[in-house]
PDB file of C-alpha atoms in Angstrom:
ATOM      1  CA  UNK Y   1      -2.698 -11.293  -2.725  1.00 90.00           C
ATOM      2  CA  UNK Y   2      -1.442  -7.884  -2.274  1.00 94.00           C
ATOM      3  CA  UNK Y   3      -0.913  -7.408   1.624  1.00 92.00           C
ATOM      4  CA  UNK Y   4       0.318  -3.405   1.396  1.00 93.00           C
ATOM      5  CA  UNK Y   5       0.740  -0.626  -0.980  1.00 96.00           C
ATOM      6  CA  UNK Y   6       2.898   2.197   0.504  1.00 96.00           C
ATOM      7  CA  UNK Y   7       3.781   5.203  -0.877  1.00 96.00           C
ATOM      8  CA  UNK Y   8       6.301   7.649   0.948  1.00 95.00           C
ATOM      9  CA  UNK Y   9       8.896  10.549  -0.623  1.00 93.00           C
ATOM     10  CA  UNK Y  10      12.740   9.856  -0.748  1.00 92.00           C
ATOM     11  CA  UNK Y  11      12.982  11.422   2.841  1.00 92.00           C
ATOM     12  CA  UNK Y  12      11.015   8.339   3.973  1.00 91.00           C
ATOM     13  CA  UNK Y  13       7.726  10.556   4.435  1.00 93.00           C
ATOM     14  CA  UNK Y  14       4.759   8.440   4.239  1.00 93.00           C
ATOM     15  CA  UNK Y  15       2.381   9.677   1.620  1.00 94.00           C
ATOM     16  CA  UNK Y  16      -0.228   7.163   1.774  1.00 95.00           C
ATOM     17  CA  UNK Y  17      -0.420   3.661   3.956  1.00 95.00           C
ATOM     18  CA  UNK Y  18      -3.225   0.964   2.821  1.00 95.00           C
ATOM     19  CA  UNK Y  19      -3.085  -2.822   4.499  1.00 95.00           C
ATOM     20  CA  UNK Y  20      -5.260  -5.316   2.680  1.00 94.00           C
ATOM     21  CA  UNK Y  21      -4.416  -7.944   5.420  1.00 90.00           C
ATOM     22  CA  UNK Y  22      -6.099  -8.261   9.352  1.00 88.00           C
ATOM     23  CA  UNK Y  23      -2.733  -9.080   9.715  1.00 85.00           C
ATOM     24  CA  UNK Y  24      -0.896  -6.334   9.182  1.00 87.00           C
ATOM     25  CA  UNK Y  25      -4.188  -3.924   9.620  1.00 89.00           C
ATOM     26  CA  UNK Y  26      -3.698  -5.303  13.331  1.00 88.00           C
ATOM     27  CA  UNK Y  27      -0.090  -5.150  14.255  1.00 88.00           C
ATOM     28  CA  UNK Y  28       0.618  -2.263  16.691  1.00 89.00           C
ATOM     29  CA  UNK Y  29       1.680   0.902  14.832  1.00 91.00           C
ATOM     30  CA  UNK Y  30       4.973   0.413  16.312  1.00 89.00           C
ATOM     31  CA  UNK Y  31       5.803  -2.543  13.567  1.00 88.00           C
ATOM     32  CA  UNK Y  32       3.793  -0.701  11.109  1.00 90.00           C
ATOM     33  CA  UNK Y  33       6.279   1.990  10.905  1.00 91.00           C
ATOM     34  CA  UNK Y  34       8.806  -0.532  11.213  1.00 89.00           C
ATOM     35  CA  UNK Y  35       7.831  -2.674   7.737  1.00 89.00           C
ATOM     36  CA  UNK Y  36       7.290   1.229   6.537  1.00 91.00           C
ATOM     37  CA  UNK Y  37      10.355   1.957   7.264  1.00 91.00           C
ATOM     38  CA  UNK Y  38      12.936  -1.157   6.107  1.00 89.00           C
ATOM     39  CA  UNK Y  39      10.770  -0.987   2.852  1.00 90.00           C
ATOM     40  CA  UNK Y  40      11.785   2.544   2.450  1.00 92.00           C
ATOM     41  CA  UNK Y  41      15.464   1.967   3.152  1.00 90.00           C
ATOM     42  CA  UNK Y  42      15.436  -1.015   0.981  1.00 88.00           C
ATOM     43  CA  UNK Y  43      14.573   0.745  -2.040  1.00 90.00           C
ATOM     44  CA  UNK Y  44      16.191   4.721  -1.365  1.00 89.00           C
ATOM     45  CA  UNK Y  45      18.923   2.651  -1.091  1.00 88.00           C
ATOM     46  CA  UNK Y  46      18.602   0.092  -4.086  1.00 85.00           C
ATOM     47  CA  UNK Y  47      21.241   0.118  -6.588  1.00 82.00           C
ATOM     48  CA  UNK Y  48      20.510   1.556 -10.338  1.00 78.00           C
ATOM     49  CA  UNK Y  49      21.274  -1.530 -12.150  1.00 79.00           C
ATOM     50  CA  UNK Y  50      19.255  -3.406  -9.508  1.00 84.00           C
ATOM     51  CA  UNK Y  51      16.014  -4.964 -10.152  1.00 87.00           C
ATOM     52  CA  UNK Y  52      12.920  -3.620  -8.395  1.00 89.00           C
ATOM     53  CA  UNK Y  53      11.879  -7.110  -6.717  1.00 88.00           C
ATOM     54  CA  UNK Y  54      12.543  -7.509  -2.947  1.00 85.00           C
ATOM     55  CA  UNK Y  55      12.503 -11.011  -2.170  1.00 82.00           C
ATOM     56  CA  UNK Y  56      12.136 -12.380   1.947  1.00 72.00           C
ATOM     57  CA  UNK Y  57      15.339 -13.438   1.469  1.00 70.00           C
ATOM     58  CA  UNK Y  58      17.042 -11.004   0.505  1.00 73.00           C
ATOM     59  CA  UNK Y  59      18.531  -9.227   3.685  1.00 71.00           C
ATOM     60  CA  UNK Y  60      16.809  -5.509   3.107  1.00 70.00           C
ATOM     61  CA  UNK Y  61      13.704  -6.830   4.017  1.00 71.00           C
ATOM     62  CA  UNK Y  62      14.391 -10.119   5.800  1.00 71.00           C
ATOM     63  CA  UNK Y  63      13.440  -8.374   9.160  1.00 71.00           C
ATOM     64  CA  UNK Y  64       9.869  -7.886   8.250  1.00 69.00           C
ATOM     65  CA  UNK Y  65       9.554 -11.099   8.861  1.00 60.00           C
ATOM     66  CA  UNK Y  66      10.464 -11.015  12.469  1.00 56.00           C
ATOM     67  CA  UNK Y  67       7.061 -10.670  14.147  1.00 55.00           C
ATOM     68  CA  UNK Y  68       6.090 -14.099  15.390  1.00 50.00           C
ATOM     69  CA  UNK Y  69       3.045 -15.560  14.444  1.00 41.00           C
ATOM     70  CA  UNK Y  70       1.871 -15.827  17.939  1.00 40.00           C
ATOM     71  CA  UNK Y  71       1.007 -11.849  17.833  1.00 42.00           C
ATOM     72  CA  UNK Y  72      -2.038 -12.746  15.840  1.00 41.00           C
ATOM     73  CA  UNK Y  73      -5.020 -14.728  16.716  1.00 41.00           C
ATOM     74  CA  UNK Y  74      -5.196 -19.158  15.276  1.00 36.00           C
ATOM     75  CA  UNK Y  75      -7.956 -18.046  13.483  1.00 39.00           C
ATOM     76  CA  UNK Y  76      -6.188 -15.258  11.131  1.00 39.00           C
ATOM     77  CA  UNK Y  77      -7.927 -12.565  12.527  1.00 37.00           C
ATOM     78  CA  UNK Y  78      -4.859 -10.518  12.718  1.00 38.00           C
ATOM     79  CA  UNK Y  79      -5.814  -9.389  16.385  1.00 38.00           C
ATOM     80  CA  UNK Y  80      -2.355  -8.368  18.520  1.00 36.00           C
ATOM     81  CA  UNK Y  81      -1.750  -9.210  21.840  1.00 37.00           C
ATOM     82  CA  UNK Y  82      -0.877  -6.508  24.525  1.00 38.00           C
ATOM     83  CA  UNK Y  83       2.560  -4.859  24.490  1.00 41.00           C
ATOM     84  CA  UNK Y  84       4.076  -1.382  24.225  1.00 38.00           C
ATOM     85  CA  UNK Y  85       3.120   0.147  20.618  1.00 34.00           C
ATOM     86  CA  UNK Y  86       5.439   2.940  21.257  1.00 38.00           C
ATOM     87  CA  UNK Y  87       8.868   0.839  21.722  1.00 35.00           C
ATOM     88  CA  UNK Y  88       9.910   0.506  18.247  1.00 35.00           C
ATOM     89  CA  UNK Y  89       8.992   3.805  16.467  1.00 36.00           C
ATOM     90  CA  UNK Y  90      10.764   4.502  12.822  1.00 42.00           C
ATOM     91  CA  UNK Y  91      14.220   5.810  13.687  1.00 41.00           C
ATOM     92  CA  UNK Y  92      14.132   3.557  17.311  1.00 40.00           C
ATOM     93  CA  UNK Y  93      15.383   0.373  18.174  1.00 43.00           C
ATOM     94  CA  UNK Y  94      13.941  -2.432  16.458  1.00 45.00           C
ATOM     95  CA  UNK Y  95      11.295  -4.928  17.969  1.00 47.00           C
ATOM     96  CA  UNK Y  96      12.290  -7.692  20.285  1.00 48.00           C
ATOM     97  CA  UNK Y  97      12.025 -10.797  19.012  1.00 45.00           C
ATOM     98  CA  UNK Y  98      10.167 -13.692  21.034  1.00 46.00           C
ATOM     99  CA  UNK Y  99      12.053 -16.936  20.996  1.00 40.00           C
ATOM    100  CA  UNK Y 100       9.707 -18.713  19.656  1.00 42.00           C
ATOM    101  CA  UNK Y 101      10.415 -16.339  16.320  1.00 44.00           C
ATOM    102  CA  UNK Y 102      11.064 -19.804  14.260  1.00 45.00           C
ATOM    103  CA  UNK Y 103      10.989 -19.346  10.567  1.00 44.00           C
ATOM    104  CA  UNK Y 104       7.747 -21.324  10.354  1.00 39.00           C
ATOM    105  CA  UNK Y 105       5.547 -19.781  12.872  1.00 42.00           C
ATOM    106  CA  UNK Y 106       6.996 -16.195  11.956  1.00 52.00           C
ATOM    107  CA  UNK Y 107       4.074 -13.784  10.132  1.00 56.00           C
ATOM    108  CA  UNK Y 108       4.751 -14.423   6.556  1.00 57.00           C
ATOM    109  CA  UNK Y 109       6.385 -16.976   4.806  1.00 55.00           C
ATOM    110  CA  UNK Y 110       9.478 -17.304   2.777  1.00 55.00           C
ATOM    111  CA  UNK Y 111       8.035 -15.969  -0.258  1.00 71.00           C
ATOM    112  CA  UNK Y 112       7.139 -12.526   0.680  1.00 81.00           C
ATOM    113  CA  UNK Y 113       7.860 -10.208  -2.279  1.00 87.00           C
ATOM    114  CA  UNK Y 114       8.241  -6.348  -2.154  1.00 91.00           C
ATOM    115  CA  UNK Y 115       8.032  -4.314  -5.590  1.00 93.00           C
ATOM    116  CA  UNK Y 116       8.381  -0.757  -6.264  1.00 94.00           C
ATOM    117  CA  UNK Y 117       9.113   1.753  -8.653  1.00 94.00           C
ATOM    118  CA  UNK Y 118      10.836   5.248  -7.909  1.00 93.00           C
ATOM    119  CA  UNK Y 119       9.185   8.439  -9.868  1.00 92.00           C
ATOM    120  CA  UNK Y 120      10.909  11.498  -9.254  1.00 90.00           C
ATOM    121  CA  UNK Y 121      10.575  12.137  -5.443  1.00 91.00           C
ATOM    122  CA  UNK Y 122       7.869   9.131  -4.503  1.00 94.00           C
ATOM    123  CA  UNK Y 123       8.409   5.604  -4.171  1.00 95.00           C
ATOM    124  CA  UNK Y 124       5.616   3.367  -4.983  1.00 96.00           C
ATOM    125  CA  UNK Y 125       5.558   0.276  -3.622  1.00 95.00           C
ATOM    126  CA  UNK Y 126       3.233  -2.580  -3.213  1.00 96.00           C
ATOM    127  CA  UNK Y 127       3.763  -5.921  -0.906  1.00 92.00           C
ATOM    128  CA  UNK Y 128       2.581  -9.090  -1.943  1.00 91.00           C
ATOM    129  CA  UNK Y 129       2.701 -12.524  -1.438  1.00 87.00           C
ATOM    130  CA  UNK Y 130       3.765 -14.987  -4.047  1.00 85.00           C
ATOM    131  CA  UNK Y 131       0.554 -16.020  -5.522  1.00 87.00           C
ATOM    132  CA  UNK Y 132       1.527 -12.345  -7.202  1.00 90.00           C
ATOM    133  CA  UNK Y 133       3.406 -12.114 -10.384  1.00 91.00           C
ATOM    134  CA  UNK Y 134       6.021  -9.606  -9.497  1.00 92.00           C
ATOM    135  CA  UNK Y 135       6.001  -8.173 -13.699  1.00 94.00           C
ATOM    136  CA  UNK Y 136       2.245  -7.762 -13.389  1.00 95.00           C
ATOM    137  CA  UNK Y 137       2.637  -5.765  -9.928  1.00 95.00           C
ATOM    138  CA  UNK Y 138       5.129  -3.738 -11.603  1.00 95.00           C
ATOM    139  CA  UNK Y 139       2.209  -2.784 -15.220  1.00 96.00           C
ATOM    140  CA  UNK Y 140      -0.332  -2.483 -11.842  1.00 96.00           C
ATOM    141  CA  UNK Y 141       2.367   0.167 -10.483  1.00 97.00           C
ATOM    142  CA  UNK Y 142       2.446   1.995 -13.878  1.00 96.00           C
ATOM    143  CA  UNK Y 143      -1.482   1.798 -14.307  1.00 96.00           C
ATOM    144  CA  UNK Y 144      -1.874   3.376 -10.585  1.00 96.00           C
ATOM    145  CA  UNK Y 145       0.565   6.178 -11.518  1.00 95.00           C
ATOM    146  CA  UNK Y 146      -0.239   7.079 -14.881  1.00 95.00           C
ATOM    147  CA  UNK Y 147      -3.799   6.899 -13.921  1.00 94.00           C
ATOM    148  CA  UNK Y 148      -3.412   9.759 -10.951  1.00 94.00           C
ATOM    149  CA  UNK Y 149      -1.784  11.699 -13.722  1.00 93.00           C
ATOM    150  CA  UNK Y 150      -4.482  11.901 -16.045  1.00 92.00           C
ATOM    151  CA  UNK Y 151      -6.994  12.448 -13.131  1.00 91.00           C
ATOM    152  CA  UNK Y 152      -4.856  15.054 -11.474  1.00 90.00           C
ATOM    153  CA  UNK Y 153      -3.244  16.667 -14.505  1.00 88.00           C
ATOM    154  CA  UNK Y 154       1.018  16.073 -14.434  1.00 88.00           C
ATOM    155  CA  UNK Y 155       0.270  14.356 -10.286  1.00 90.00           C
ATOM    156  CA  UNK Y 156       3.287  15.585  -8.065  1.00 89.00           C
ATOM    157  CA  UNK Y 157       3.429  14.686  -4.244  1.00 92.00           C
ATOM    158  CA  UNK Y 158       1.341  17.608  -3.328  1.00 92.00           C
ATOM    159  CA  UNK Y 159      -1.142  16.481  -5.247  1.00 90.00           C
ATOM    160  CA  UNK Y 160      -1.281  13.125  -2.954  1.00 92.00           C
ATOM    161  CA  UNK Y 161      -0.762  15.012   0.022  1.00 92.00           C
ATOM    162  CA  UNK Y 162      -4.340  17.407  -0.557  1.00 93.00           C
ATOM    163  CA  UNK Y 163      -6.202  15.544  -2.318  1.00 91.00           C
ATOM    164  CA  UNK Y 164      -5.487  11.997  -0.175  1.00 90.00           C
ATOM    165  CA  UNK Y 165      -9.399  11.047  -0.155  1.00 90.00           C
ATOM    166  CA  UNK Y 166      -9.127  11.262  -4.391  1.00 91.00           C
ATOM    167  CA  UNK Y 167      -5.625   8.977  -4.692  1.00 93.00           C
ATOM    168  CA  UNK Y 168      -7.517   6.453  -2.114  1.00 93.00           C
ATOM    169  CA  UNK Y 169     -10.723   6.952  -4.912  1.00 91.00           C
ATOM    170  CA  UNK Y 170      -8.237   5.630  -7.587  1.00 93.00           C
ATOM    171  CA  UNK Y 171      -6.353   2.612  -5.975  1.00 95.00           C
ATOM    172  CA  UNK Y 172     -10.164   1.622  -4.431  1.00 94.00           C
ATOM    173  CA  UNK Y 173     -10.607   1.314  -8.533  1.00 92.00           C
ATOM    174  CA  UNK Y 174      -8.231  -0.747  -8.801  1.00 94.00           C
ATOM    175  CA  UNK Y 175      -7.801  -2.659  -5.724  1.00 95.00           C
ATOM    176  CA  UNK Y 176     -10.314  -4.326  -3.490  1.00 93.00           C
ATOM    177  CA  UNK Y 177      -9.479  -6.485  -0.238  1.00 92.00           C
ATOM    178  CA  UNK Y 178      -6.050  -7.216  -2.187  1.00 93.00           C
ATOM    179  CA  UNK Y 179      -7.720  -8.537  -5.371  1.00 94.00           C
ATOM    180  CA  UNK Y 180      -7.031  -6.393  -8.343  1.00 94.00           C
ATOM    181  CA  UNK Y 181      -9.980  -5.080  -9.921  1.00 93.00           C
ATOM    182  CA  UNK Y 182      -9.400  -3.279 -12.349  1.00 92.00           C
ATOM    183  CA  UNK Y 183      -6.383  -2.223 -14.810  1.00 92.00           C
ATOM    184  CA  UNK Y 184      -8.617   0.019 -17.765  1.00 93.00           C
ATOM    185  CA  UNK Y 185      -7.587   3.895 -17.584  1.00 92.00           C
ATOM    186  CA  UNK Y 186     -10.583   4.648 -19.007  1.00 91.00           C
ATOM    187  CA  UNK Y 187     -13.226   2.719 -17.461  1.00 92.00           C
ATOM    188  CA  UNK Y 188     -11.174   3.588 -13.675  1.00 92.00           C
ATOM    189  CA  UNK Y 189     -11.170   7.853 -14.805  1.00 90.00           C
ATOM    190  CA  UNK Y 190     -15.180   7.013 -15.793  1.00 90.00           C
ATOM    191  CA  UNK Y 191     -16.041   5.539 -12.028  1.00 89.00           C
ATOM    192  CA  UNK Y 192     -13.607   8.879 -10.487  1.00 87.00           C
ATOM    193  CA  UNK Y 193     -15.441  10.964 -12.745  1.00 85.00           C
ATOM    194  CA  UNK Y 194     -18.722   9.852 -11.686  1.00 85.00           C
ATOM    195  CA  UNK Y 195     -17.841   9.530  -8.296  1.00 83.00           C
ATOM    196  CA  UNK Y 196     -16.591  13.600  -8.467  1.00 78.00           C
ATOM    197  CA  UNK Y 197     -20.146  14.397 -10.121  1.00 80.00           C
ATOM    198  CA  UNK Y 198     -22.064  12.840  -7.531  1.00 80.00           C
ATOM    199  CA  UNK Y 199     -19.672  14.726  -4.544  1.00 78.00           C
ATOM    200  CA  UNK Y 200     -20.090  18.044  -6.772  1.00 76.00           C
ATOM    201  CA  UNK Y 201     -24.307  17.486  -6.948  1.00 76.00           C
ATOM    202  CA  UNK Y 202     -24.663  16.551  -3.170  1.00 73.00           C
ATOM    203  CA  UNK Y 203     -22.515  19.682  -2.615  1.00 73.00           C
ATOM    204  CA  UNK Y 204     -24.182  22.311  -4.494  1.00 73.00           C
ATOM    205  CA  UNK Y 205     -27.965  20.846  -3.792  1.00 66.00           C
ATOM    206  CA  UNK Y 206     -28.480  19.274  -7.400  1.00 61.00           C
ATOM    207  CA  UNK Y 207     -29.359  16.112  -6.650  1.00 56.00           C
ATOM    208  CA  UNK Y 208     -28.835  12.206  -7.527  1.00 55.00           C
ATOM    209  CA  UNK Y 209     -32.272  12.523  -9.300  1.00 58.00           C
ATOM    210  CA  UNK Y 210     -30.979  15.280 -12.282  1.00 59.00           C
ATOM    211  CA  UNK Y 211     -27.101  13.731 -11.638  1.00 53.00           C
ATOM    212  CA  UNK Y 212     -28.885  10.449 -13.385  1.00 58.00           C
ATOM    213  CA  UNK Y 213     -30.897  11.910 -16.054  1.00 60.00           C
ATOM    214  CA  UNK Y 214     -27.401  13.904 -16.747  1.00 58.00           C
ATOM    215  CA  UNK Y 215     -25.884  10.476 -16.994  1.00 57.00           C
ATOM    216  CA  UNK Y 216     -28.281   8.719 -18.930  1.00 59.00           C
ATOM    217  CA  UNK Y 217     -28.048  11.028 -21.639  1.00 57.00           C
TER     218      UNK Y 217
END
């Protein structure tokens, strides 16, 4: 499953957040920026001959896995329990760990995997868990970014930062719930396309009804 794809500059400014997992989607913004964070230094700061896998063991991301298990409901609805959101902001001390923070009742497991890829000034980076194939995350990196280039014509970071509803368009394409949907360039650019008609026709007062005969043709 894919728990997280991040995208942030090589200042560490976050360009676009998604969390596919309650989870995450419930921890207090606090350790959101935290995991944000420690995945941005752990690739700015990644060697050149260095492989673009993050493994939980290695010690650049290790401390992701510090939030005990206890912060989320038995159930695995991902719902926190009370505490200050605002006491470990990026750039601030880290979060306290709980002494119950054992290995096994800590958030993830052992085999959580980050992968990213660095294009000019972004870093693209996806979270997963290991029933991911870290070489097929990497082609579903490429896909994402090569298909915001066609849509957006030569994509730069302004691009993501004005058009953020149209970059969430494209990884919905691709991504649902964590699942990957779909990898096609062409068949993901015919659903944006579509998707851009139908904005442009409810905007200028054409209608679904002509939008469809249009298509149908």
């Amino acid at each position: 499953m894919i728990l997280g794809v991040l995208v942030f500059n090589s200042h560490g400014k976050s360009r676009l957040v998604r969390w596919y997992d309650t989870r995450l989607q419930n921890l207090p913004l606090s350790q959101k920026r935290f995991i944000v964070w420690k995945c941005y230094r752990a690739a700015s700061t990644r060697n050149a001959g260095s492989s673009n896998f993050l493994f939980s063991t290695d010690s650049e991301i290790s401390e992701i896995l510090a939030f005990p298990l206890k912060s989320v409901e038995p159930a695995g609805l991902g719902r926190t329990s009370g505490g200050n959101s605002d006491a470990a902001s990026v750039g601030h001390d880290r979060p306290r760990r709980d002494a119950s923070d054992r290995p096994e009742t800590r958030l993830y497991g052992r085999d959580l995997r980050v992968v990213f890829r660095h294009y000019a000034t972004l870093f693209f980076v996806f979270i997963v868990d290991e029933n991911e194939n870290e070489l097929g995350i990497l082609d579903l990196i490429q896909v994402f970014v090569e298909t915001l280039d066609r849509y957006f014509g030569n994509v730069c970071e302004l691009d993501i930062v004005f058009h953020h509803e149209k970059v969430n368009y494209v990884l919905d394409e691709l991504i649902s719930g964590g699942l990957v949907l779909e990898t096609n360039q062409a068949d993901i650019l015919s659903a944006l396309h579509g998707i851009s008609e139908a904005i442009t026709a409810e905007n200028t007062g054409q209608g679904l009804t002509s939008l469809a005969r249009k298509m149908r043709r």
